[in-house]
Coordinates of C-alpha atoms in Angstrom, one line a residue:
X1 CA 94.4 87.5 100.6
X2 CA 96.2 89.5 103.3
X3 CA 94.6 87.3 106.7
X4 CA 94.0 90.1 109.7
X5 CA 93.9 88.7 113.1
X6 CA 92.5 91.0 116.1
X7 CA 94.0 90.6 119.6
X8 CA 91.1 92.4 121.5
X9 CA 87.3 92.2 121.1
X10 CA 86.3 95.8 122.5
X11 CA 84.0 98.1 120.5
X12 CA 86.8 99.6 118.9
X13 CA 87.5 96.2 117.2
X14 CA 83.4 96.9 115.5
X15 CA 85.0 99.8 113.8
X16 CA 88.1 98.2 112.7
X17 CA 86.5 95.0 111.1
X18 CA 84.3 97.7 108.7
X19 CA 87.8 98.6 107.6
X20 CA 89.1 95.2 107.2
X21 CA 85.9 94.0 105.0
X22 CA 86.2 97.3 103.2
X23 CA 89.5 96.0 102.0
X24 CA 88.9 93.6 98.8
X25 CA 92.2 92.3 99.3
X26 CA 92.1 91.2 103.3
X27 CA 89.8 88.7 105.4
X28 CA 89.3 89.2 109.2
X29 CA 90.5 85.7 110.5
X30 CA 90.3 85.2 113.8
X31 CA 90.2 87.2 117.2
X32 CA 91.5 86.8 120.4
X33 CA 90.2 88.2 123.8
X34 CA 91.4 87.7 127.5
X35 CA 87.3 87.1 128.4
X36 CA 86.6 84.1 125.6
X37 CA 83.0 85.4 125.5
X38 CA 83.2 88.3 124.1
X39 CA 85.4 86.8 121.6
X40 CA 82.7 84.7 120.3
X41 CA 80.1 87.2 120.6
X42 CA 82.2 89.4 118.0
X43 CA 83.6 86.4 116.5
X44 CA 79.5 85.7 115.1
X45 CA 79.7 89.2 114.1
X46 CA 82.4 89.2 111.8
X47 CA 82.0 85.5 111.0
X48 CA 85.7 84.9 111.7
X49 CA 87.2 81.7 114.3
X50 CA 87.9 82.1 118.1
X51 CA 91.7 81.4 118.6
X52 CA 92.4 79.8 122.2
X53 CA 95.8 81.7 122.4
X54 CA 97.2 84.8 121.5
X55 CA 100.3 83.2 120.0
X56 CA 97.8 80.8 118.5
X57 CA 96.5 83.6 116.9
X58 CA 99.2 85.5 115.7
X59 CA 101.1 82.5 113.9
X60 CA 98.1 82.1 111.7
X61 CA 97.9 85.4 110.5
X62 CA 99.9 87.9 108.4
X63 CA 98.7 91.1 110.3
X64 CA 97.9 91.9 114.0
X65 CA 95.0 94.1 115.1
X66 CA 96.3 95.2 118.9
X67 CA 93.0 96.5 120.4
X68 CA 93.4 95.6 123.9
X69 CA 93.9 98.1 127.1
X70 CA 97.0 100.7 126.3
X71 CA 99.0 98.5 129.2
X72 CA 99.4 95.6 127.6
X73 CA 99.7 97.1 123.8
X74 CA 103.6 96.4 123.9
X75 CA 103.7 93.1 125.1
X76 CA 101.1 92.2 122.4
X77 CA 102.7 94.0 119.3
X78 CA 106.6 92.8 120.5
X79 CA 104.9 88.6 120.4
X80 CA 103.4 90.2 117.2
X81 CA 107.1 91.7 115.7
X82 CA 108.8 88.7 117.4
X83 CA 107.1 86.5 114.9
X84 CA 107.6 88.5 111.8
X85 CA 103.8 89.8 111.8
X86 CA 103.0 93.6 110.3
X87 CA 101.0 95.1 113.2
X88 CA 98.7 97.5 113.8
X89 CA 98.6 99.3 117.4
X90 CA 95.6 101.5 118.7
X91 CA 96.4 104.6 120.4
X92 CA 98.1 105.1 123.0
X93 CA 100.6 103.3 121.5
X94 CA 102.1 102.0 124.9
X95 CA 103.0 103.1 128.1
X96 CA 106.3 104.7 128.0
X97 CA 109.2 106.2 125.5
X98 CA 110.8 103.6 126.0
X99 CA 108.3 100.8 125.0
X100 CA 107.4 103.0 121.8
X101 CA 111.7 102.7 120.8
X102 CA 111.7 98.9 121.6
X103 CA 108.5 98.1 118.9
X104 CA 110.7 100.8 116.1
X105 CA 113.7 99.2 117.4
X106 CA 112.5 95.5 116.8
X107 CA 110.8 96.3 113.8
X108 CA 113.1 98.0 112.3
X109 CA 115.2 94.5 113.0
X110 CA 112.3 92.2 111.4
X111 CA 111.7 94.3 108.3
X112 CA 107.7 94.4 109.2
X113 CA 105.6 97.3 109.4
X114 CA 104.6 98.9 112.4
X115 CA 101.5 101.8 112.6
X116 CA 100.1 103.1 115.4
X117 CA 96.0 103.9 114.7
X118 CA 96.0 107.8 114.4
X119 CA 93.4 107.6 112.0
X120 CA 92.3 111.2 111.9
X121 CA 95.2 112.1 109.9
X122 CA 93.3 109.7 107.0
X123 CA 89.8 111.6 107.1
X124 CA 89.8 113.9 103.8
X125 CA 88.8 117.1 105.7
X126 CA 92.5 116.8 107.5
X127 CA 94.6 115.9 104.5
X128 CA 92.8 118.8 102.7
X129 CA 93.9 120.9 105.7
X130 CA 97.6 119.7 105.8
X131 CA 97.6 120.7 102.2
X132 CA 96.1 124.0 102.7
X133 CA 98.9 124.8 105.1
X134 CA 101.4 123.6 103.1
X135 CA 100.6 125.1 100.1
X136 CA 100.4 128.6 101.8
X137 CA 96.6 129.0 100.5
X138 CA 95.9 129.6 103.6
X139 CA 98.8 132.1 104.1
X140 CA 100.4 132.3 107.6
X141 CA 99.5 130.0 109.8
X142 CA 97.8 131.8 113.0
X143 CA 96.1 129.0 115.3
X144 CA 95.3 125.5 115.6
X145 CA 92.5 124.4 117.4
X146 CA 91.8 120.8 118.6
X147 CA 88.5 120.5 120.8
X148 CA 86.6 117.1 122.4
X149 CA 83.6 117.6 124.9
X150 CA 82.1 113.9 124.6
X151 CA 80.6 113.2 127.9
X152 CA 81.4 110.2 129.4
X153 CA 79.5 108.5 132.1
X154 CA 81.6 107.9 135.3
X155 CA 81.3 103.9 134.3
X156 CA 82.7 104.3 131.2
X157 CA 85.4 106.9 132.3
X158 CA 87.0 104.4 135.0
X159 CA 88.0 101.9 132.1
X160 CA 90.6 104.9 130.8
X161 CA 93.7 106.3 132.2
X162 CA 92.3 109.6 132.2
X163 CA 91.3 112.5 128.8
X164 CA 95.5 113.4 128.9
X165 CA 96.6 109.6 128.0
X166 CA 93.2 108.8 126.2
X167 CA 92.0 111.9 124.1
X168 CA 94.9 114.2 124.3
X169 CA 97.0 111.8 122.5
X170 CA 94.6 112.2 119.0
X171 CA 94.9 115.8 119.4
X172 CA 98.9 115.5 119.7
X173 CA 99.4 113.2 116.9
X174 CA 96.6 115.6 114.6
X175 CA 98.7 118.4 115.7
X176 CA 102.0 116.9 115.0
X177 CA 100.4 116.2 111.1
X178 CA 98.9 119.4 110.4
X179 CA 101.6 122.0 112.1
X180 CA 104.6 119.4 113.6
X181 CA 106.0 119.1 117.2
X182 CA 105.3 122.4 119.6
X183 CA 108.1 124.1 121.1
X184 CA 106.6 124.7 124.4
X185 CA 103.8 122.9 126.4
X186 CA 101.7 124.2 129.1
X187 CA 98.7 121.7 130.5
X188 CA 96.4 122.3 133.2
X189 CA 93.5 119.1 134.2
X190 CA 90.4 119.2 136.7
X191 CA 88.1 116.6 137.6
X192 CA 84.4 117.4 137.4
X193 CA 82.0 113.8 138.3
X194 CA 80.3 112.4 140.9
X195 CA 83.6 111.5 143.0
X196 CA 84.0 108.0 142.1
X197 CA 86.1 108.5 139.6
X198 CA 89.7 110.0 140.3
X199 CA 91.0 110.0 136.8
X200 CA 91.2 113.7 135.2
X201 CA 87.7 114.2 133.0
X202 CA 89.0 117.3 131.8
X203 CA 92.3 118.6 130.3
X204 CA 93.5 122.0 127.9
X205 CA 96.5 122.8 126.7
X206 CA 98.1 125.6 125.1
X207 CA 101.5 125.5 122.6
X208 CA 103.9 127.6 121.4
X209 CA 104.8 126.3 117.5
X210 CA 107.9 126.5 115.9
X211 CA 106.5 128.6 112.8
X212 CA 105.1 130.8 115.8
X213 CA 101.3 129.9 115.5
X214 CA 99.7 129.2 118.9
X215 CA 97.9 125.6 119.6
X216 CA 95.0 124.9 121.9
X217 CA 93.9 121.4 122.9
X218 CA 90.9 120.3 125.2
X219 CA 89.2 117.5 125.9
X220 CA 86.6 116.7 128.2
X221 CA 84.4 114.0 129.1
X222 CA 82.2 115.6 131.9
X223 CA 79.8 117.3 129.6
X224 CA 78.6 117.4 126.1
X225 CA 78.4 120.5 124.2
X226 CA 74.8 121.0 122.2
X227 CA 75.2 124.5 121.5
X228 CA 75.2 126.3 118.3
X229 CA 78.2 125.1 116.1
X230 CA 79.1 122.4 119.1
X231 CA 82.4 121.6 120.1
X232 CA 81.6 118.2 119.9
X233 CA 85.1 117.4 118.0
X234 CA 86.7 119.8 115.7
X235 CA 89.7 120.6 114.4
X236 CA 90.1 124.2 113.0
X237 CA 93.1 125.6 111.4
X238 CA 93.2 129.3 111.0
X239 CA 95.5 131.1 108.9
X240 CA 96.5 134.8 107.4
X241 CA 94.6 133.9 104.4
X242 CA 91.8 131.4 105.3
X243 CA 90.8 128.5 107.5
X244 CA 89.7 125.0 107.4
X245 CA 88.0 122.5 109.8
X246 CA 87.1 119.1 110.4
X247 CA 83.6 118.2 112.8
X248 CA 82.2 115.0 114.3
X249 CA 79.0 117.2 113.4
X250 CA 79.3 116.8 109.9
X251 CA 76.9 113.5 109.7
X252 CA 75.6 113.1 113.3
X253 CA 72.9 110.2 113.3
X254 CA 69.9 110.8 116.4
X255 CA 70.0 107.1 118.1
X256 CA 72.6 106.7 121.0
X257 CA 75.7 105.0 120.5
X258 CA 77.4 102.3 123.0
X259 CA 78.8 105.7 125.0
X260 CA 77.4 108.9 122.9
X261 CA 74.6 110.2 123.3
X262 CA 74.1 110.6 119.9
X263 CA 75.7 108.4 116.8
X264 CA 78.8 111.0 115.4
X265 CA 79.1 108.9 111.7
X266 CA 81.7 110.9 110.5
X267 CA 84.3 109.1 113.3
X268 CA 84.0 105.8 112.1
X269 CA 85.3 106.6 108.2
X270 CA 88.7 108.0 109.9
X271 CA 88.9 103.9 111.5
X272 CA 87.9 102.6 108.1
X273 CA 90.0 104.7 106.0
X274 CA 92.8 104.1 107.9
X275 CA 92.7 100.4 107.9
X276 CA 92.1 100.2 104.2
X277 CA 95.1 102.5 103.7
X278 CA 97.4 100.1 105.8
X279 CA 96.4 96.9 103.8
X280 CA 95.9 98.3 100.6
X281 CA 98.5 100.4 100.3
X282 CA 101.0 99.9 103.4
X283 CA 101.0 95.8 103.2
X284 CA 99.7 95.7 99.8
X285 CA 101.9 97.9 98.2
X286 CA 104.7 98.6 100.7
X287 CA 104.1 102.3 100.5
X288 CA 104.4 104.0 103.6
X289 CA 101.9 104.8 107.1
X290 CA 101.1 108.2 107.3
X291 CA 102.4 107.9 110.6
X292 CA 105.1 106.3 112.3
X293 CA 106.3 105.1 115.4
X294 CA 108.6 108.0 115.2
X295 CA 105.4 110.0 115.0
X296 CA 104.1 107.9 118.2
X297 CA 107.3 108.4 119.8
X298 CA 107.0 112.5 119.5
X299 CA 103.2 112.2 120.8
X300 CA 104.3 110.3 123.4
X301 CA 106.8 113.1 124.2
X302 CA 103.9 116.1 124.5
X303 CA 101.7 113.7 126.3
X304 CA 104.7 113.5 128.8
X305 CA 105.3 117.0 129.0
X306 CA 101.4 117.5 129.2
X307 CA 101.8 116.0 132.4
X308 CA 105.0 117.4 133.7
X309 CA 103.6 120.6 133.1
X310 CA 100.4 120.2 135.4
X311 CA 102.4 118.5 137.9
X312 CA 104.8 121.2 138.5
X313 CA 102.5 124.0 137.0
X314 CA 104.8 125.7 134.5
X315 CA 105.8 125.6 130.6
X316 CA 107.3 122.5 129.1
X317 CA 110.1 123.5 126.6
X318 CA 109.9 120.1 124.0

């Protein structure tokens, strides 16, 4: 049995856990939190032991969950590659460039595996759209669309770095899957709350591709969208030929979730999938992510230039 330890007991690690269990041939271990009481409270969920340490933790296990606060995501994953462990890193990935090419760097060194969680890319919808591109079916490609209007109360919003850093990076790694790296960035963000909350709630972006298609991104948490055909989350791919798509609103349950207003089922399958994919077939197998560091590394980039571009209100050439 592959033995799975979690550094982080947030309510992504609920998600994660489904797609440890899912796995026949991994068991969740243990867990580690900075506040020891949420620890145990998931620890009771997933009927796995409380580890007083993080390094504790890490030498008794063969792969590292890191689910804690995007700041401290390299420090965790280097302890984790230090000591010979496979890892697997939520999104962002960490901080800088330069902390994304020290975790390829040392694990490139250590011969471990290394994935950052862009676990859209292993939801069927999106591999079926990949291939559609790919295989021309849907002819030229025209336009990517990658939209998120999720509203977030301001509580909940003060806990992230803001939709550019915290939604903005899915919709770079799903657009670096489906069409690759843009050639040029342009980004504009508002804030739209009750004023306690400085971060950006909003952000769009538009991109010029290298096969010439045009890319729009937006994400929002200062309102939901409950119109017709809601832009809830979707990813649409248009083409000369035909188009594809991928919805949150494709299985939406009516009983609120920890943030949501309503339950969007179809998220947590992309967690699960993903997870099973990295154990089964990454660990397992030694087959390859779906996506890299390299990968994080060239979201990083956009996310960058995301920022550059509202900050001195011009195109970003990648």
């Amino acid at each position: 049995m592959i033995k799975v330890g979690f550094i982080g007991a947030g309510d992504i690690s609920l998600l994660h856990a489904e797609g440890v269990q899912s796995s026949p041939n991994a068991q969740l271990t243990g867990i580690w939190n900075r506040t020891r009481e949420k620890a145990e409270e998931k620890s009771k969920l997933f009927k796995c032991k409380v580890f007083d340490s993080v390094e504790a933790l890490i030498q008794s296990v063969d792969v590292v969950y890191v689910l804690t606060n995007m700041e401290t995501h390299h420090q965790y994953a280097r302890m984790a590659i230090d000591a010979g462990k496979h890892v697997l890193i939520e999104k962002p990935t960490a901080t800088t460039i330069e902390e994304i090419q020290d975790l390829e760097q040392a694990a490139q060194a250590k011969g471990v595996q290394v994935a950052p969680v862009h676990n859209y890319i292993y939801e069927p919808s999106v591999t079926r759209a990949k291939d559609l591109i790919e295989s021309g079916k849907i002819g030229d490609l025209v336009s990517l669309y990658v939209l998120y209007n999720i509203h977030h109360p301001e509580k909940v919003a003060s806990r992230y770095p803001g939709v550019i850093r915290q939604i903005l990076t899915h919709h770079a790694y799903c657009t670096l899957y489906l069409v690759g790296a843009p050639e040029k960035i342009s980004c504009m963000k508002a804030t739209v709350n009750d004023g306690s909350v400085p971060q950006e709630n909003i952000a769009m972006v538009t991109m010029k591709m290298k096969n010439n298609s045009l890319s729009h991104l937006c994400a929002s948490f200062a309102s939901d969208d409950h119109a017709g055909d809601p832009w809830t989350f979707m990813i649409k791919v248009i083409g000369t030929k035909g188009a594809s798509r991928y919805s949150y609103r494709d299985w939406v349950e009516n009983t609120p979730a920890t943030v949501h207003s309503q339950t969007y089922s179809a998220y947590p399958y992309t967690i699960r999938a993903m997870g099973t994919h990295f154990l089964e077939q990454v660990i397992g197998k030694g087959e390859k992510p779906l996506s890299s560091l390299e990968d994080a590394l060239t979201c990083m980039k956009m996310i960058e230039a995301c920022e550059q571009s509202v900050e001195e209100e011009r195109h970003i050439s990648l």
